[in-house]
């Protein structure tokens, strides 16, 4: 799996790098397995085009796309968000995965049983007041997953969604560093520990593999509990 491209983005707590991963199972040399990065802003058309071109040049084809880039420039209520904040959140969190995928399809010979993984959030099911418009953007990704799964089924491309719970990253520290919030959340959900990014990695690898070739349109929660019946 070769990662191509990341985004240095505004977050709830400053600046954080998040990966958009385009990968191929076909490697020409052993050194290719280490991957290559291409710094990009995923809500800029020219950066999306450069990201795709870099991936195609290095791999010659794409087997999977993992869209993990996200922003939340405002900690506050939905109605307290300005138009600029709304535009930024929706552009990066919702529009960019669809636009990036639309760029890939015409220029890439997908090799069958290919995969797209979008990354939502537990806030899609359990919105937090502090996250306002971000909650809504992550809920929209659940619908985008179902819609793209239908549209891309004739091409044998599976589209699924990872729904992480509270993961210990700089992006989420506005929540997990809040002792009152974390203690209440932990008690209500009977959690033994805060989750790490590695807790999500195995599921993403599975969804990008041939073992998941008959799974599509699913939103899978990795949170240490289930927010649904």
mmCIF file of C-alpha atoms in Angstrom, residues 53-204:
data_model
loop_
_atom_site.group_PDB
_atom_site.id
_atom_site.type_symbol
_atom_site.label_atom_id
_atom_site.label_comp_id
_atom_site.label_asym_id
_atom_site.label_seq_id
_atom_site.Cartn_x
_atom_site.Cartn_y
_atom_site.Cartn_z
ATOM 1 C CA UNK A 53 -1.010 12.695 -11.317
ATOM 2 C CA UNK A 54 1.645 11.816 -8.737
ATOM 3 C CA UNK A 55 -0.142 8.612 -7.768
ATOM 4 C CA UNK A 56 -0.602 7.517 -11.371
ATOM 5 C CA UNK A 57 3.019 8.295 -12.218
ATOM 6 C CA UNK A 58 4.378 6.248 -9.324
ATOM 7 C CA UNK A 59 1.948 3.312 -9.357
ATOM 8 C CA UNK A 60 0.572 3.266 -12.889
ATOM 9 C CA UNK A 61 -2.884 2.544 -11.490
ATOM 10 C CA UNK A 62 -5.011 2.866 -8.376
ATOM 11 C CA UNK A 63 -6.482 0.040 -6.335
ATOM 12 C CA UNK A 64 -7.843 2.005 -3.393
ATOM 13 C CA UNK A 65 -8.596 5.484 -2.115
ATOM 14 C CA UNK A 66 -8.822 6.384 1.586
ATOM 15 C CA UNK A 67 -10.177 9.881 2.284
ATOM 16 C CA UNK A 68 -9.183 10.981 5.765
ATOM 17 C CA UNK A 69 -8.587 14.714 5.280
ATOM 18 C CA UNK A 70 -10.822 16.810 7.534
ATOM 19 C CA UNK A 71 -11.063 20.227 9.138
ATOM 20 C CA UNK A 72 -12.987 21.901 11.905
ATOM 21 C CA UNK A 73 -11.915 25.541 12.188
ATOM 22 C CA UNK A 74 -14.599 26.344 14.787
ATOM 23 C CA UNK A 75 -15.275 24.879 18.209
ATOM 24 C CA UNK A 76 -18.815 26.070 18.787
ATOM 25 C CA UNK A 77 -22.460 25.711 17.905
ATOM 26 C CA UNK A 78 -23.908 25.121 14.438
ATOM 27 C CA UNK A 79 -25.730 28.444 14.400
ATOM 28 C CA UNK A 80 -22.561 30.214 15.516
ATOM 29 C CA UNK A 81 -20.693 29.166 12.356
ATOM 30 C CA UNK A 82 -20.052 31.833 9.728
ATOM 31 C CA UNK A 83 -20.563 31.228 6.023
ATOM 32 C CA UNK A 84 -16.780 30.996 5.642
ATOM 33 C CA UNK A 85 -16.601 28.241 8.271
ATOM 34 C CA UNK A 86 -19.470 26.335 6.637
ATOM 35 C CA UNK A 87 -17.815 26.577 3.222
ATOM 36 C CA UNK A 88 -14.454 25.339 4.534
ATOM 37 C CA UNK A 89 -15.907 22.389 6.452
ATOM 38 C CA UNK A 90 -18.175 21.219 3.643
ATOM 39 C CA UNK A 91 -15.517 21.760 0.978
ATOM 40 C CA UNK A 92 -12.855 19.655 2.698
ATOM 41 C CA UNK A 93 -14.942 17.115 4.601
ATOM 42 C CA UNK A 94 -17.690 16.362 2.050
ATOM 43 C CA UNK A 95 -16.965 17.752 -1.413
ATOM 44 C CA UNK A 96 -13.281 16.865 -1.694
ATOM 45 C CA UNK A 97 -13.696 13.041 -1.481
ATOM 46 C CA UNK A 98 -16.330 13.097 -4.252
ATOM 47 C CA UNK A 99 -14.352 15.475 -6.466
ATOM 48 C CA UNK A 100 -11.110 13.557 -5.982
ATOM 49 C CA UNK A 101 -12.826 10.306 -6.901
ATOM 50 C CA UNK A 102 -14.372 11.902 -9.982
ATOM 51 C CA UNK A 103 -10.876 12.936 -11.088
ATOM 52 C CA UNK A 104 -9.550 9.416 -10.628
ATOM 53 C CA UNK A 105 -12.191 7.504 -12.565
ATOM 54 C CA UNK A 106 -11.549 8.804 -16.105
ATOM 55 C CA UNK A 107 -7.762 8.503 -15.855
ATOM 56 C CA UNK A 108 -7.403 5.246 -13.988
ATOM 57 C CA UNK A 109 -7.916 1.674 -15.089
ATOM 58 C CA UNK A 110 -9.222 0.227 -11.875
ATOM 59 C CA UNK A 111 -8.268 -3.415 -11.784
ATOM 60 C CA UNK A 112 -11.477 -4.928 -10.410
ATOM 61 C CA UNK A 113 -12.649 -5.264 -6.794
ATOM 62 C CA UNK A 114 -11.201 -1.838 -6.002
ATOM 63 C CA UNK A 115 -12.007 0.068 -2.846
ATOM 64 C CA UNK A 116 -12.876 3.522 -1.568
ATOM 65 C CA UNK A 117 -12.926 4.200 2.181
ATOM 66 C CA UNK A 118 -14.402 7.440 3.486
ATOM 67 C CA UNK A 119 -13.784 8.463 7.086
ATOM 68 C CA UNK A 120 -16.709 9.812 9.082
ATOM 69 C CA UNK A 121 -16.882 10.180 12.877
ATOM 70 C CA UNK A 122 -18.870 8.920 15.841
ATOM 71 C CA UNK A 123 -20.259 12.480 15.940
ATOM 72 C CA UNK A 124 -22.398 11.509 12.937
ATOM 73 C CA UNK A 125 -24.409 9.310 15.331
ATOM 74 C CA UNK A 126 -23.705 11.147 18.605
ATOM 75 C CA UNK A 127 -23.310 14.860 17.781
ATOM 76 C CA UNK A 128 -21.448 17.036 20.258
ATOM 77 C CA UNK A 129 -22.603 20.631 20.701
ATOM 78 C CA UNK A 130 -18.987 21.835 20.609
ATOM 79 C CA UNK A 131 -18.512 20.429 17.094
ATOM 80 C CA UNK A 132 -21.470 22.122 15.396
ATOM 81 C CA UNK A 133 -21.150 22.066 11.618
ATOM 82 C CA UNK A 134 -18.468 19.366 11.790
ATOM 83 C CA UNK A 135 -21.113 16.929 13.091
ATOM 84 C CA UNK A 136 -23.241 17.634 10.040
ATOM 85 C CA UNK A 137 -20.373 17.168 7.585
ATOM 86 C CA UNK A 138 -19.600 13.766 9.064
ATOM 87 C CA UNK A 139 -23.260 12.744 8.882
ATOM 88 C CA UNK A 140 -23.252 13.728 5.201
ATOM 89 C CA UNK A 141 -20.422 11.242 4.580
ATOM 90 C CA UNK A 142 -22.722 8.378 5.605
ATOM 91 C CA UNK A 143 -25.091 9.362 2.791
ATOM 92 C CA UNK A 144 -22.221 9.900 0.364
ATOM 93 C CA UNK A 145 -21.014 6.368 1.107
ATOM 94 C CA UNK A 146 -24.373 4.798 0.303
ATOM 95 C CA UNK A 147 -24.821 6.870 -2.854
ATOM 96 C CA UNK A 148 -21.330 6.197 -4.234
ATOM 97 C CA UNK A 149 -21.664 2.494 -3.438
ATOM 98 C CA UNK A 150 -24.690 2.345 -5.746
ATOM 99 C CA UNK A 151 -23.120 4.478 -8.470
ATOM 100 C CA UNK A 152 -19.852 2.539 -8.545
ATOM 101 C CA UNK A 153 -21.238 -0.997 -8.132
ATOM 102 C CA UNK A 154 -21.323 -1.553 -11.936
ATOM 103 C CA UNK A 155 -17.563 -0.832 -11.987
ATOM 104 C CA UNK A 156 -16.964 -3.374 -9.193
ATOM 105 C CA UNK A 157 -15.700 -0.633 -6.869
ATOM 106 C CA UNK A 158 -16.619 -1.027 -3.218
ATOM 107 C CA UNK A 159 -17.314 2.105 -1.167
ATOM 108 C CA UNK A 160 -17.404 1.875 2.612
ATOM 109 C CA UNK A 161 -17.061 4.233 5.541
ATOM 110 C CA UNK A 162 -14.950 4.055 8.694
ATOM 111 C CA UNK A 163 -16.676 5.669 11.680
ATOM 112 C CA UNK A 164 -14.053 6.183 14.399
ATOM 113 C CA UNK A 165 -14.965 6.869 17.969
ATOM 114 C CA UNK A 166 -12.948 9.184 20.196
ATOM 115 C CA UNK A 167 -9.383 8.634 18.980
ATOM 116 C CA UNK A 168 -6.382 10.163 20.754
ATOM 117 C CA UNK A 169 -4.999 12.657 18.217
ATOM 118 C CA UNK A 170 -4.232 16.360 18.205
ATOM 119 C CA UNK A 171 -7.399 16.847 16.144
ATOM 120 C CA UNK A 172 -9.635 15.519 18.926
ATOM 121 C CA UNK A 173 -7.839 16.862 21.987
ATOM 122 C CA UNK A 174 -10.488 19.542 22.508
ATOM 123 C CA UNK A 175 -12.613 16.593 23.671
ATOM 124 C CA UNK A 176 -10.248 14.037 25.169
ATOM 125 C CA UNK A 177 -8.227 16.669 27.054
ATOM 126 C CA UNK A 178 -11.461 17.907 28.636
ATOM 127 C CA UNK A 179 -11.424 15.784 31.797
ATOM 128 C CA UNK A 180 -15.093 16.369 32.622
ATOM 129 C CA UNK A 181 -16.178 15.348 29.118
ATOM 130 C CA UNK A 182 -13.847 12.354 28.902
ATOM 131 C CA UNK A 183 -14.774 10.991 32.352
ATOM 132 C CA UNK A 184 -18.504 11.237 31.591
ATOM 133 C CA UNK A 185 -18.068 9.755 28.110
ATOM 134 C CA UNK A 186 -15.930 6.913 29.457
ATOM 135 C CA UNK A 187 -18.414 6.110 32.207
ATOM 136 C CA UNK A 188 -21.481 6.219 29.941
ATOM 137 C CA UNK A 189 -19.901 3.946 27.317
ATOM 138 C CA UNK A 190 -17.977 1.738 29.808
ATOM 139 C CA UNK A 191 -14.708 2.391 28.018
ATOM 140 C CA UNK A 192 -11.478 1.081 29.502
ATOM 141 C CA UNK A 193 -9.149 3.303 27.492
ATOM 142 C CA UNK A 194 -9.068 5.983 24.827
ATOM 143 C CA UNK A 195 -8.608 4.546 21.343
ATOM 144 C CA UNK A 196 -5.506 4.995 19.197
ATOM 145 C CA UNK A 197 -5.227 5.465 15.385
ATOM 146 C CA UNK A 198 -3.849 1.918 15.179
ATOM 147 C CA UNK A 199 -7.232 0.631 16.346
ATOM 148 C CA UNK A 200 -8.651 1.743 12.990
ATOM 149 C CA UNK A 201 -5.793 0.637 10.743
ATOM 150 C CA UNK A 202 -6.711 -3.055 10.558
ATOM 151 C CA UNK A 203 -10.259 -2.352 9.414
ATOM 152 C CA UNK A 204 -9.090 0.075 6.716
#
